[in-house]
PDB file of C-alpha atoms in Angstrom:
ATOM      1  CA  MET A   1     -49.333  60.159  -6.463  1.00 41.00           C
ATOM      2  CA  THR A   2     -49.239  56.674  -4.944  1.00 46.00           C
ATOM      3  CA  LYS A   3     -48.477  53.961  -7.434  1.00 49.00           C
ATOM      4  CA  LYS A   4     -51.130  51.276  -7.538  1.00 54.00           C
ATOM      5  CA  THR A   5     -50.045  47.754  -6.676  1.00 58.00           C
ATOM      6  CA  SER A   6     -50.669  45.281  -9.493  1.00 66.00           C
ATOM      7  CA  ILE A   7     -52.688  42.145  -8.782  1.00 66.00           C
ATOM      8  CA  PHE A   8     -49.674  40.046  -9.773  1.00 70.00           C
ATOM      9  CA  LYS A   9     -47.489  41.796  -7.226  1.00 73.00           C
ATOM     10  CA  THR A  10     -50.195  41.256  -4.621  1.00 69.00           C
ATOM     11  CA  LEU A  11     -50.258  37.553  -5.447  1.00 74.00           C
ATOM     12  CA  GLY A  12     -46.483  37.470  -5.220  1.00 75.00           C
ATOM     13  CA  VAL A  13     -46.592  39.002  -1.746  1.00 72.00           C
ATOM     14  CA  TYR A  14     -49.296  36.562  -0.691  1.00 73.00           C
ATOM     15  CA  PHE A  15     -47.419  33.457  -1.836  1.00 75.00           C
ATOM     16  CA  LYS A  16     -44.179  34.755  -0.321  1.00 77.00           C
ATOM     17  CA  GLU A  17     -45.830  35.237   3.061  1.00 76.00           C
ATOM     18  CA  HIS A  18     -47.814  31.972   2.884  1.00 77.00           C
ATOM     19  CA  PRO A  19     -45.500  29.097   1.902  1.00 81.00           C
ATOM     20  CA  GLY A  20     -48.191  26.553   2.785  1.00 84.00           C
ATOM     21  CA  ALA A  21     -50.539  28.080   0.223  1.00 82.00           C
ATOM     22  CA  THR A  22     -47.724  28.181  -2.341  1.00 88.00           C
ATOM     23  CA  ILE A  23     -46.977  24.490  -1.865  1.00 91.00           C
ATOM     24  CA  GLY A  24     -50.707  23.726  -2.009  1.00 90.00           C
ATOM     25  CA  TRP A  25     -51.216  25.509  -5.344  1.00 90.00           C
ATOM     26  CA  ILE A  26     -48.133  23.840  -6.824  1.00 92.00           C
ATOM     27  CA  TRP A  27     -49.376  20.473  -5.556  1.00 94.00           C
ATOM     28  CA  VAL A  28     -52.864  20.728  -7.086  1.00 93.00           C
ATOM     29  CA  THR A  29     -51.335  21.936 -10.344  1.00 93.00           C
ATOM     30  CA  LEU A  30     -48.688  19.232 -10.805  1.00 94.00           C
ATOM     31  CA  MET A  31     -49.724  16.198  -8.776  1.00 95.00           C
ATOM     32  CA  PRO A  32     -52.705  15.022 -10.903  1.00 94.00           C
ATOM     33  CA  GLY A  33     -50.355  14.672 -13.872  1.00 93.00           C
ATOM     34  CA  ILE A  34     -47.863  12.673 -11.816  1.00 95.00           C
ATOM     35  CA  GLY A  35     -50.698  10.500 -10.501  1.00 94.00           C
ATOM     36  CA  SER A  36     -51.820   9.840 -14.074  1.00 92.00           C
ATOM     37  CA  LEU A  37     -48.366   8.558 -15.001  1.00 92.00           C
ATOM     38  CA  ILE A  38     -48.326   6.272 -11.971  1.00 92.00           C
ATOM     39  CA  LEU A  39     -51.770   4.884 -12.821  1.00 90.00           C
ATOM     40  CA  PHE A  40     -50.807   4.207 -16.441  1.00 86.00           C
ATOM     41  CA  SER A  41     -47.676   2.421 -15.247  1.00 86.00           C
ATOM     42  CA  ASN A  42     -49.597   0.153 -12.878  1.00 85.00           C
ATOM     43  CA  PHE A  43     -53.066  -0.196 -14.416  1.00 83.00           C
ATOM     44  CA  SER A  44     -52.609  -3.966 -14.809  1.00 80.00           C
ATOM     45  CA  ASN A  45     -52.917  -4.278 -11.024  1.00 79.00           C
ATOM     46  CA  LEU A  46     -56.528  -3.140 -11.334  1.00 79.00           C
ATOM     47  CA  GLU A  47     -57.499  -5.936 -13.714  1.00 77.00           C
ATOM     48  CA  SER A  48     -58.163  -8.383 -10.880  1.00 75.00           C
ATOM     49  CA  MET A  49     -60.092  -5.934  -8.680  1.00 79.00           C
ATOM     50  CA  ASN A  50     -63.866  -6.033  -8.302  1.00 80.00           C
ATOM     51  CA  LEU A  51     -66.548  -4.266  -6.310  1.00 83.00           C
ATOM     52  CA  GLU A  52     -68.354  -7.280  -4.921  1.00 83.00           C
ATOM     53  CA  GLY A  53     -69.603  -6.615  -1.418  1.00 84.00           C
ATOM     54  CA  THR A  54     -70.192  -3.551   0.729  1.00 88.00           C
ATOM     55  CA  PHE A  55     -66.615  -3.468   2.023  1.00 90.00           C
ATOM     56  CA  PHE A  56     -65.136  -3.083  -1.453  1.00 90.00           C
ATOM     57  CA  HIS A  57     -67.694  -0.438  -2.407  1.00 91.00           C
ATOM     58  CA  LEU A  58     -66.863   1.599   0.696  1.00 94.00           C
ATOM     59  CA  GLY A  59     -63.164   1.172   0.027  1.00 93.00           C
ATOM     60  CA  PHE A  60     -63.617   2.401  -3.543  1.00 94.00           C
ATOM     61  CA  ILE A  61     -65.580   5.440  -2.359  1.00 95.00           C
ATOM     62  CA  LEU A  62     -62.881   6.281   0.187  1.00 96.00           C
ATOM     63  CA  PHE A  63     -60.097   5.811  -2.364  1.00 95.00           C
ATOM     64  CA  THR A  64     -61.891   8.010  -4.907  1.00 96.00           C
ATOM     65  CA  ALA A  65     -62.646  10.729  -2.358  1.00 97.00           C
ATOM     66  CA  VAL A  66     -59.073  10.905  -1.086  1.00 97.00           C
ATOM     67  CA  SER A  67     -57.460  10.608  -4.524  1.00 96.00           C
ATOM     68  CA  LEU A  68     -59.558  13.375  -6.054  1.00 96.00           C
ATOM     69  CA  GLY A  69     -59.800  15.512  -2.920  1.00 96.00           C
ATOM     70  CA  LEU A  70     -56.026  15.557  -2.418  1.00 96.00           C
ATOM     71  CA  ALA A  71     -55.381  15.959  -6.180  1.00 95.00           C
ATOM     72  CA  LEU A  72     -53.614  12.602  -6.472  1.00 96.00           C
ATOM     73  CA  LEU A  73     -55.555  11.818  -9.661  1.00 95.00           C
ATOM     74  CA  PRO A  74     -57.508  13.890 -12.200  1.00 94.00           C
ATOM     75  CA  THR A  75     -61.279  13.422 -12.321  1.00 94.00           C
ATOM     76  CA  THR A  76     -61.414  12.578 -16.045  1.00 92.00           C
ATOM     77  CA  LEU A  77     -58.915   9.728 -15.790  1.00 93.00           C
ATOM     78  CA  THR A  78     -60.617   8.432 -12.642  1.00 95.00           C
ATOM     79  CA  ALA A  79     -63.968   8.336 -14.440  1.00 95.00           C
ATOM     80  CA  LEU A  80     -62.342   6.659 -17.451  1.00 93.00           C
ATOM     81  CA  ALA A  81     -60.736   3.960 -15.268  1.00 93.00           C
ATOM     82  CA  THR A  82     -63.969   3.424 -13.318  1.00 94.00           C
ATOM     83  CA  GLY A  83     -65.954   2.907 -16.509  1.00 93.00           C
ATOM     84  CA  TYR A  84     -63.456   0.411 -17.902  1.00 92.00           C
ATOM     85  CA  PHE A  85     -62.578  -1.630 -14.808  1.00 91.00           C
ATOM     86  CA  PHE A  86     -65.891  -1.590 -12.916  1.00 91.00           C
ATOM     87  CA  GLY A  87     -68.642  -0.530 -15.323  1.00 91.00           C
ATOM     88  CA  TRP A  88     -71.961   0.835 -14.093  1.00 93.00           C
ATOM     89  CA  ILE A  89     -71.571  -0.866 -10.716  1.00 93.00           C
ATOM     90  CA  GLY A  90     -68.755   1.579 -10.012  1.00 93.00           C
ATOM     91  CA  PHE A  91     -70.628   4.738 -11.003  1.00 95.00           C
ATOM     92  CA  PRO A  92     -72.459   5.293  -7.670  1.00 94.00           C
ATOM     93  CA  GLY A  93     -69.151   5.005  -5.814  1.00 95.00           C
ATOM     94  CA  LEU A  94     -67.547   7.402  -8.271  1.00 96.00           C
ATOM     95  CA  PHE A  95     -70.352   9.917  -7.752  1.00 96.00           C
ATOM     96  CA  ILE A  96     -70.299   9.698  -3.957  1.00 96.00           C
ATOM     97  CA  GLY A  97     -66.513   9.809  -3.947  1.00 96.00           C
ATOM     98  CA  TYR A  98     -66.661  12.923  -6.084  1.00 96.00           C
ATOM     99  CA  LEU A  99     -69.014  14.601  -3.591  1.00 95.00           C
ATOM    100  CA  LEU A 100     -66.675  13.816  -0.713  1.00 97.00           C
ATOM    101  CA  ALA A 101     -63.676  14.936  -2.759  1.00 97.00           C
ATOM    102  CA  ASN A 102     -65.312  18.342  -3.144  1.00 96.00           C
ATOM    103  CA  VAL A 103     -65.474  18.652   0.627  1.00 96.00           C
ATOM    104  CA  ILE A 104     -61.870  17.485   1.128  1.00 97.00           C
ATOM    105  CA  GLY A 105     -60.407  19.726  -1.575  1.00 95.00           C
ATOM    106  CA  TYR A 106     -62.479  22.739  -0.536  1.00 95.00           C
ATOM    107  CA  THR A 107     -61.575  22.322   3.144  1.00 95.00           C
ATOM    108  CA  LEU A 108     -57.890  22.004   2.316  1.00 93.00           C
ATOM    109  CA  GLY A 109     -58.011  25.061   0.081  1.00 91.00           C
ATOM    110  CA  LYS A 110     -59.877  27.073   2.704  1.00 90.00           C
ATOM    111  CA  THR A 111     -57.339  26.155   5.368  1.00 90.00           C
ATOM    112  CA  LEU A 112     -54.311  27.039   3.249  1.00 87.00           C
ATOM    113  CA  ASN A 113     -55.774  30.203   1.717  1.00 80.00           C
ATOM    114  CA  ALA A 114     -57.625  31.659   4.698  1.00 73.00           C
ATOM    115  CA  ASN A 115     -55.827  35.024   4.472  1.00 73.00           C
ATOM    116  CA  PHE A 116     -56.180  35.621   0.743  1.00 73.00           C
ATOM    117  CA  LEU A 117     -59.222  37.910   0.765  1.00 69.00           C
ATOM    118  CA  PRO A 118     -58.047  39.920   3.832  1.00 70.00           C
ATOM    119  CA  LEU A 119     -54.731  40.606   2.078  1.00 66.00           C
ATOM    120  CA  LEU A 120     -56.586  41.542  -1.106  1.00 65.00           C
ATOM    121  CA  SER A 121     -58.670  44.010   0.928  1.00 65.00           C
ATOM    122  CA  ILE A 122     -55.500  45.774   2.042  1.00 64.00           C
ATOM    123  CA  GLN A 123     -53.473  45.624  -1.168  1.00 65.00           C
ATOM    124  CA  LYS A 124     -56.216  45.937  -3.795  1.00 64.00           C
ATOM    125  CA  PRO A 125     -59.457  47.147  -2.166  1.00 67.00           C
ATOM    126  CA  GLU A 126     -61.001  48.262  -5.473  1.00 70.00           C
ATOM    127  CA  PHE A 127     -60.322  44.877  -7.074  1.00 64.00           C
ATOM    128  CA  LYS A 128     -61.749  43.070  -4.044  1.00 65.00           C
ATOM    129  CA  GLN A 129     -64.942  45.137  -4.362  1.00 71.00           C
ATOM    130  CA  GLN A 130     -65.266  44.164  -8.027  1.00 69.00           C
ATOM    131  CA  LEU A 131     -64.625  40.543  -7.134  1.00 71.00           C
ATOM    132  CA  GLU A 132     -67.228  40.542  -4.374  1.00 72.00           C
ATOM    133  CA  ARG A 133     -69.852  41.923  -6.775  1.00 73.00           C
ATOM    134  CA  ARG A 134     -69.159  39.077  -9.166  1.00 72.00           C
ATOM    135  CA  ILE A 135     -69.289  36.321  -6.562  1.00 75.00           C
ATOM    136  CA  GLU A 136     -72.297  37.737  -4.711  1.00 75.00           C
ATOM    137  CA  HIS A 137     -74.413  35.289  -6.718  1.00 79.00           C
ATOM    138  CA  PRO A 138     -71.847  32.619  -7.654  1.00 86.00           C
ATOM    139  CA  GLU A 139     -74.200  30.012  -9.131  1.00 88.00           C
ATOM    140  CA  SER A 140     -73.286  30.539 -12.784  1.00 88.00           C
ATOM    141  CA  LEU A 141     -69.620  31.089 -11.934  1.00 89.00           C
ATOM    142  CA  ILE A 142     -69.437  27.696 -10.219  1.00 93.00           C
ATOM    143  CA  PHE A 143     -71.262  25.910 -13.016  1.00 94.00           C
ATOM    144  CA  PHE A 144     -69.172  27.341 -15.860  1.00 93.00           C
ATOM    145  CA  VAL A 145     -65.880  26.825 -14.015  1.00 93.00           C
ATOM    146  CA  ARG A 146     -66.770  23.169 -13.424  1.00 94.00           C
ATOM    147  CA  ILE A 147     -67.892  22.549 -16.999  1.00 93.00           C
ATOM    148  CA  SER A 148     -64.635  23.947 -18.384  1.00 92.00           C
ATOM    149  CA  PRO A 149     -62.270  21.269 -19.738  1.00 90.00           C
ATOM    150  CA  VAL A 150     -59.229  23.476 -19.023  1.00 90.00           C
ATOM    151  CA  ILE A 151     -59.805  24.228 -15.323  1.00 91.00           C
ATOM    152  CA  PRO A 152     -58.855  21.159 -13.263  1.00 91.00           C
ATOM    153  CA  PHE A 153     -61.102  19.966 -10.449  1.00 93.00           C
ATOM    154  CA  ALA A 154     -58.461  20.419  -7.724  1.00 93.00           C
ATOM    155  CA  ILE A 155     -57.579  23.948  -8.830  1.00 93.00           C
ATOM    156  CA  SER A 156     -61.234  24.989  -8.924  1.00 93.00           C
ATOM    157  CA  ASN A 157     -61.685  23.680  -5.365  1.00 94.00           C
ATOM    158  CA  PHE A 158     -58.828  25.917  -4.204  1.00 91.00           C
ATOM    159  CA  LEU A 159     -60.272  28.814  -6.201  1.00 90.00           C
ATOM    160  CA  PHE A 160     -63.755  28.543  -4.672  1.00 91.00           C
ATOM    161  CA  ALA A 161     -62.289  28.145  -1.181  1.00 90.00           C
ATOM    162  CA  SER A 162     -59.981  31.153  -1.608  1.00 86.00           C
ATOM    163  CA  LEU A 163     -62.947  33.294  -2.651  1.00 86.00           C
ATOM    164  CA  LYS A 164     -64.941  31.950   0.324  1.00 87.00           C
ATOM    165  CA  ILE A 165     -67.824  30.771  -1.840  1.00 90.00           C
ATOM    166  CA  ASP A 166     -70.223  28.683   0.214  1.00 92.00           C
ATOM    167  CA  LEU A 167     -69.488  24.944   0.010  1.00 94.00           C
ATOM    168  CA  LYS A 168     -73.176  24.071  -0.326  1.00 94.00           C
ATOM    169  CA  LYS A 169     -73.386  26.171  -3.484  1.00 94.00           C
ATOM    170  CA  VAL A 170     -70.174  24.623  -4.802  1.00 94.00           C
ATOM    171  CA  LEU A 171     -71.777  21.197  -4.447  1.00 95.00           C
ATOM    172  CA  LEU A 172     -75.213  22.181  -5.712  1.00 94.00           C
ATOM    173  CA  TYR A 173     -74.098  24.006  -8.857  1.00 94.00           C
ATOM    174  CA  GLY A 174     -70.749  22.299  -9.409  1.00 94.00           C
ATOM    175  CA  ILE A 175     -72.095  18.770  -9.779  1.00 93.00           C
ATOM    176  CA  PRO A 176     -74.177  19.541 -12.915  1.00 93.00           C
ATOM    177  CA  GLY A 177     -71.140  21.267 -14.381  1.00 92.00           C
ATOM    178  CA  MET A 178     -68.913  18.231 -13.827  1.00 92.00           C
ATOM    179  CA  LEU A 179     -71.379  15.653 -15.144  1.00 92.00           C
ATOM    180  CA  PRO A 180     -70.815  16.166 -18.911  1.00 91.00           C
ATOM    181  CA  ARG A 181     -67.046  15.527 -18.760  1.00 90.00           C
ATOM    182  CA  THR A 182     -67.466  12.757 -16.189  1.00 93.00           C
ATOM    183  CA  LEU A 183     -70.083  10.905 -18.229  1.00 93.00           C
ATOM    184  CA  ILE A 184     -68.073  11.241 -21.436  1.00 92.00           C
ATOM    185  CA  ALA A 185     -64.966   9.785 -19.789  1.00 92.00           C
ATOM    186  CA  PHE A 186     -66.937   7.091 -17.971  1.00 94.00           C
ATOM    187  CA  GLY A 187     -68.741   6.055 -21.152  1.00 92.00           C
ATOM    188  CA  THR A 188     -65.468   5.970 -23.078  1.00 92.00           C
ATOM    189  CA  GLY A 189     -64.009   3.582 -20.528  1.00 91.00           C
ATOM    190  CA  LEU A 190     -67.192   1.526 -20.454  1.00 92.00           C
ATOM    191  CA  LEU A 191     -67.098   0.881 -24.216  1.00 89.00           C
ATOM    192  CA  ALA A 192     -63.356   0.347 -24.589  1.00 87.00           C
ATOM    193  CA  SER A 193     -61.820  -3.067 -25.240  1.00 82.00           C
ATOM    194  CA  SER A 194     -58.712  -2.229 -23.206  1.00 85.00           C
ATOM    195  CA  PHE A 195     -57.595   0.506 -20.833  1.00 85.00           C
ATOM    196  CA  LEU A 196     -54.999   1.785 -23.283  1.00 81.00           C
ATOM    197  CA  ASP A 197     -57.672   1.880 -25.998  1.00 86.00           C
ATOM    198  CA  ALA A 198     -59.866   3.866 -23.626  1.00 84.00           C
ATOM    199  CA  GLN A 199     -57.068   6.348 -23.076  1.00 80.00           C
ATOM    200  CA  SER A 200     -56.432   6.596 -26.815  1.00 84.00           C
ATOM    201  CA  ALA A 201     -60.143   7.121 -27.469  1.00 82.00           C
ATOM    202  CA  MET A 202     -59.987  10.327 -25.429  1.00 80.00           C
ATOM    203  CA  ASN A 203     -57.916  11.773 -28.294  1.00 81.00           C
ATOM    204  CA  ASP A 204     -60.559  10.933 -30.886  1.00 84.00           C
ATOM    205  CA  PRO A 205     -61.625  13.948 -33.008  1.00 87.00           C
ATOM    206  CA  VAL A 206     -65.190  13.613 -31.721  1.00 85.00           C
ATOM    207  CA  GLN A 207     -63.907  13.916 -28.156  1.00 85.00           C
ATOM    208  CA  TRP A 208     -61.956  17.026 -29.081  1.00 89.00           C
ATOM    209  CA  ILE A 209     -65.031  18.559 -30.690  1.00 91.00           C
ATOM    210  CA  ILE A 210     -67.050  17.932 -27.530  1.00 89.00           C
ATOM    211  CA  LEU A 211     -64.293  19.428 -25.379  1.00 89.00           C
ATOM    212  CA  ALA A 212     -64.122  22.442 -27.691  1.00 93.00           C
ATOM    213  CA  VAL A 213     -67.869  22.965 -27.331  1.00 93.00           C
ATOM    214  CA  LEU A 214     -67.604  22.729 -23.538  1.00 92.00           C
ATOM    215  CA  PHE A 215     -64.726  25.205 -23.588  1.00 92.00           C
ATOM    216  CA  VAL A 216     -66.694  27.704 -25.681  1.00 94.00           C
ATOM    217  CA  VAL A 217     -69.740  27.337 -23.425  1.00 93.00           C
ATOM    218  CA  SER A 218     -67.582  27.774 -20.335  1.00 92.00           C
ATOM    219  CA  PHE A 219     -65.760  30.811 -21.725  1.00 92.00           C
ATOM    220  CA  TRP A 220     -69.021  32.434 -22.796  1.00 92.00           C
ATOM    221  CA  GLY A 221     -70.600  31.771 -19.393  1.00 89.00           C
ATOM    222  CA  LEU A 222     -67.649  33.118 -17.407  1.00 87.00           C
ATOM    223  CA  TYR A 223     -67.375  36.196 -19.622  1.00 87.00           C
ATOM    224  CA  ARG A 224     -71.098  36.856 -19.324  1.00 86.00           C
ATOM    225  CA  ASN A 225     -70.916  36.390 -15.541  1.00 80.00           C
ATOM    226  CA  TRP A 226     -68.082  38.894 -15.282  1.00 77.00           C
ATOM    227  CA  LYS A 227     -69.667  41.512 -17.561  1.00 77.00           C
ATOM    228  CA  ASN A 228     -73.152  41.308 -16.089  1.00 72.00           C
ATOM    229  CA  ALA A 229     -72.096  41.919 -12.496  1.00 61.00           C
ATOM    230  CA  LYS A 230     -73.815  44.954 -11.012  1.00 55.00           C
ATOM    231  CA  PRO A 231     -71.643  48.112 -11.043  1.00 53.00           C
TER     232      PRO A 231
END
């Protein structure tokens, strides 16, 4: 009898044969945290910045798109900083930058992980069939992944790209999922008296309760999506 290959062994083979994908996954996992430390160390440089004029708005959109798309900063901290330093005038740029960041992150993930599903077809055909059934209609999957407070934006971009979920659907159903966390962080920054106070406010018990609710909703939605897939 042929011994079945575990999914973990299949992933190990994939990452061993695709060093670019390995580096990419490590990057999107670790870099947002490093970017956060850099921002906290230099946030005083943002005190004198403003968004007066079209040029500065376009620059902010480009900076946001590249920073989030390349996983240089986490989305929650970016929304928090935007709310504090720029207020509502910065929200349209944040939103547009987020849309563009989706495209950048998804494209990067698709390029680095182009051979993931073909390898899965060879190594684990039965698992790939189950996976395809569950992403045949990915709307709820996208929404509940995005609303989860424990699945980072950059990692979810790589995940959707690896599974070859259509980018249009990622944008259409992912944006509503991201809005709750984004608005909470943006509003926290908007109401804070200082940037450090804004950061501290994210650890408020009320914030943790909201995050817990989002986590439960996300977990329930993902579990329901997985269980309700057609056999």
